[in-house]
CSV table of C-alpha atoms in Angstrom, one decimal:
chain,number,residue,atom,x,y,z
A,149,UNK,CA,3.4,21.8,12.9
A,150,UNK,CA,1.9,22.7,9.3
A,151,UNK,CA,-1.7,22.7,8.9
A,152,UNK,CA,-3.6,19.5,8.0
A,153,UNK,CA,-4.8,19.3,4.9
A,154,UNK,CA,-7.2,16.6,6.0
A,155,UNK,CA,-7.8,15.0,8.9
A,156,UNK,CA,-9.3,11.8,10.0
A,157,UNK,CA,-9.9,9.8,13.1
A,158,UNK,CA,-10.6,6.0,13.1
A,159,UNK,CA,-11.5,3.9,16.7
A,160,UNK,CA,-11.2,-0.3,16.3
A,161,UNK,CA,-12.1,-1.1,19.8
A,162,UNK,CA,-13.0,-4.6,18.5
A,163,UNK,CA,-9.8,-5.9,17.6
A,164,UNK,CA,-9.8,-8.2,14.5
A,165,UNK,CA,-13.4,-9.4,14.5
A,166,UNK,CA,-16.0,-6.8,15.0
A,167,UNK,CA,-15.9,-3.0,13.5
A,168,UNK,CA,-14.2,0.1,13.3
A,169,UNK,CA,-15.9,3.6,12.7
A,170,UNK,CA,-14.5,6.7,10.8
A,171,UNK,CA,-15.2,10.0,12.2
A,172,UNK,CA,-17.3,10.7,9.2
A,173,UNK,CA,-19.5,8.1,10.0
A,174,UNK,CA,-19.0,5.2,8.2
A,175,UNK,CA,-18.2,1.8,9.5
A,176,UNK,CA,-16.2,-0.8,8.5
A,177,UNK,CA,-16.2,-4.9,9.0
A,178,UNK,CA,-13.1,-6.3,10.6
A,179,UNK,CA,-12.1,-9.5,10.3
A,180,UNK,CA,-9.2,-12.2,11.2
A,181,UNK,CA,-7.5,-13.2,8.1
A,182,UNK,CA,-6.5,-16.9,8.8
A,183,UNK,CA,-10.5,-16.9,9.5
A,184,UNK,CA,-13.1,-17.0,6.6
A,185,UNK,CA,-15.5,-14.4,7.7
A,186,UNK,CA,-16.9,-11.1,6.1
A,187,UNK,CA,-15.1,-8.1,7.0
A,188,UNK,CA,-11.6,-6.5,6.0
A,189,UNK,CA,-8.6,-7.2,7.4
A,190,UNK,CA,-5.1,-5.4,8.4
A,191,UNK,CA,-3.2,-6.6,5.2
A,192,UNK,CA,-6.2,-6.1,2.9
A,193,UNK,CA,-6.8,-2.5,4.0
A,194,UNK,CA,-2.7,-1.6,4.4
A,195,UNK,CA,-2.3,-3.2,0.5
A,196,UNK,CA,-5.3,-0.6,0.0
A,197,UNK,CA,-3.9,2.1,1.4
A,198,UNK,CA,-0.3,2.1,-0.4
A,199,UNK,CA,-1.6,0.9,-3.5
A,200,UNK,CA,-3.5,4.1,-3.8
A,201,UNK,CA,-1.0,6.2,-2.5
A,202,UNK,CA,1.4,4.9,-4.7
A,203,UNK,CA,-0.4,5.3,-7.8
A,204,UNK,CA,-1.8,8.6,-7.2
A,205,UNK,CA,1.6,9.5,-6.7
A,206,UNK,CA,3.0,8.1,-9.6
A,207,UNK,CA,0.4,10.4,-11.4
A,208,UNK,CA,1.2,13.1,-10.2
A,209,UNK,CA,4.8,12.5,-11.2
A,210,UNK,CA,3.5,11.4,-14.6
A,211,UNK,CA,1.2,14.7,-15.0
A,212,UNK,CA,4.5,17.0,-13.6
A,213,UNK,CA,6.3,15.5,-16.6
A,214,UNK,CA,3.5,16.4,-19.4
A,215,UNK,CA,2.6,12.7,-19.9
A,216,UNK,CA,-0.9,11.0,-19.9
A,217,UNK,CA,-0.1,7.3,-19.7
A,218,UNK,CA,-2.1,5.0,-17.4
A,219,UNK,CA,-0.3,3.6,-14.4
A,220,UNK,CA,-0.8,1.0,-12.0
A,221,UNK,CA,0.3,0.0,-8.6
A,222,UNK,CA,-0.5,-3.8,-7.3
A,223,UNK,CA,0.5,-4.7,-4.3
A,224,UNK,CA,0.7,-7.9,-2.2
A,225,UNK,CA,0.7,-8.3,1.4
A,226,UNK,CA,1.8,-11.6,3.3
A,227,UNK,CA,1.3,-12.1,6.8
A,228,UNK,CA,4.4,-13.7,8.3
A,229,UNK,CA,5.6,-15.6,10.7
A,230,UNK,CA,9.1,-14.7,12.1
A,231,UNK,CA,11.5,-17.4,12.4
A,232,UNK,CA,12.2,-17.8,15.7
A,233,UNK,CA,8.2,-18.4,15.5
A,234,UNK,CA,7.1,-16.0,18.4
A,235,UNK,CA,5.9,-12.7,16.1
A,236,UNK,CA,4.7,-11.6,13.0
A,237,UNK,CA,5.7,-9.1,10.1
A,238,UNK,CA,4.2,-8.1,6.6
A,239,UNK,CA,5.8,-8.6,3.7
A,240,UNK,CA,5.0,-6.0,1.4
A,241,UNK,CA,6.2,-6.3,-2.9
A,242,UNK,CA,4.4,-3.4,-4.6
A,243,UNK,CA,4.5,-4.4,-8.5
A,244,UNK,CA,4.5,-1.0,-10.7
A,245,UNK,CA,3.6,-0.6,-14.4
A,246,UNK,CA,3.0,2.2,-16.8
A,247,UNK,CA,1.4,2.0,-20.1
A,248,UNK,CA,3.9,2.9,-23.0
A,249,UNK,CA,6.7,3.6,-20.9
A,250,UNK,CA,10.3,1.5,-21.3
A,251,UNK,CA,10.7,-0.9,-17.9
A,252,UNK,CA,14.4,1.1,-17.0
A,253,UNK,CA,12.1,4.7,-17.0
A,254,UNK,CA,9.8,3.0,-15.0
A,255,UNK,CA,12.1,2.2,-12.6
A,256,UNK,CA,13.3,5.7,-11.9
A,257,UNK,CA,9.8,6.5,-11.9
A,258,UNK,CA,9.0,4.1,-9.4
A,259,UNK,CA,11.8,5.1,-6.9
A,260,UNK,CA,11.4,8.5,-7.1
A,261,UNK,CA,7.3,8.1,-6.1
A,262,UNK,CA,8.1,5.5,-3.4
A,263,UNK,CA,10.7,8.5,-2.1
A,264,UNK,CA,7.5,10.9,-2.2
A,265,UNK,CA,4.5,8.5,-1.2
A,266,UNK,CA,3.4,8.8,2.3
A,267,UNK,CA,2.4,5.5,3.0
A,268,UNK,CA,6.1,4.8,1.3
A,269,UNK,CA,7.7,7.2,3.8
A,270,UNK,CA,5.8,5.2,6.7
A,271,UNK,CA,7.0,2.4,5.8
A,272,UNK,CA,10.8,3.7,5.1
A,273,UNK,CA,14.0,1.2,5.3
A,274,UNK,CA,11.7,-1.6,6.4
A,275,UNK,CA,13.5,-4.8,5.5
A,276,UNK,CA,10.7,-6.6,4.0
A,277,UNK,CA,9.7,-4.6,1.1
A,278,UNK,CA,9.8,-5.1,-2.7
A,279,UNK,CA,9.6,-2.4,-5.6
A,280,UNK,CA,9.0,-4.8,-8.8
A,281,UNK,CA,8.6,-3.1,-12.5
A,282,UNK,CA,6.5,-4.9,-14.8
A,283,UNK,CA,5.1,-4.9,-18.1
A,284,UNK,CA,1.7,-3.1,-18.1
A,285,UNK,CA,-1.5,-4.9,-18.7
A,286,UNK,CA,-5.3,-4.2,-18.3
């Protein structure tokens, strides 16, 4: 195995409604999301988590190349029921923009860093996911 570069342990032992703790000490709210109470839930903090990933690896792409535009990765999460009505599933569209840049580069752009991401490579072949390039916008 190759050394960590960082490491992290995280213990829900509450389920949906209560709280988890980092091993650094910090502590987060969880919460159900068909619920209205405080707290984060499982598709807010996945949409987090690969929105970030995502981005920060679309900027490392952009830096490689010599180029300082702005990027941005948005991403939705939909909590799904499966058809046959006894499961669930995410589905998962990631829309990717980058400032100045023509919609066909960003494309390429945006395949190569959801080939690179981690949080992309978790996910891998998963049937409900959607690259989308758009327009950037503030």
């Amino acid at each position: 195995m190759n050394k960590s570069l960082y490491h992290t342990e995280v213990i829900n032992s509450d389920g949906l409604n209560g709280t988890a703790s980092v091993s650094d000490g910090e502590s987060l709210q969880t919460s159900d999301p068909l619920k209205d109470l405080a707290g984060f839930n499982p598709e807010q903090l996945f949409g987090l988590s690969w929105s970030t990933c995502l981005n920060a690896t679309i900027e490392a792409l952009l830096k490689a190349r010599g180029a300082k535009a702005r990027s941005k990765a948005e991403v939705h999460v939909d909590f799904c029921r499966e058809e046959d009505g006894k499961g669930f599933y995410f589905d998962l569209k990631a829309f990717i923009s980058v400032e100045g840049m023509e919609l066909a580069d960003v494309e390429k752009l945006a395949q190569s860093a959801h080939k690179r991401c981690p949080v992309s490579k978790i996910i891998g072949d998963y049937n409900h996911v959607t690259l989308e390039v758009v327009p950037y916008a503030e």
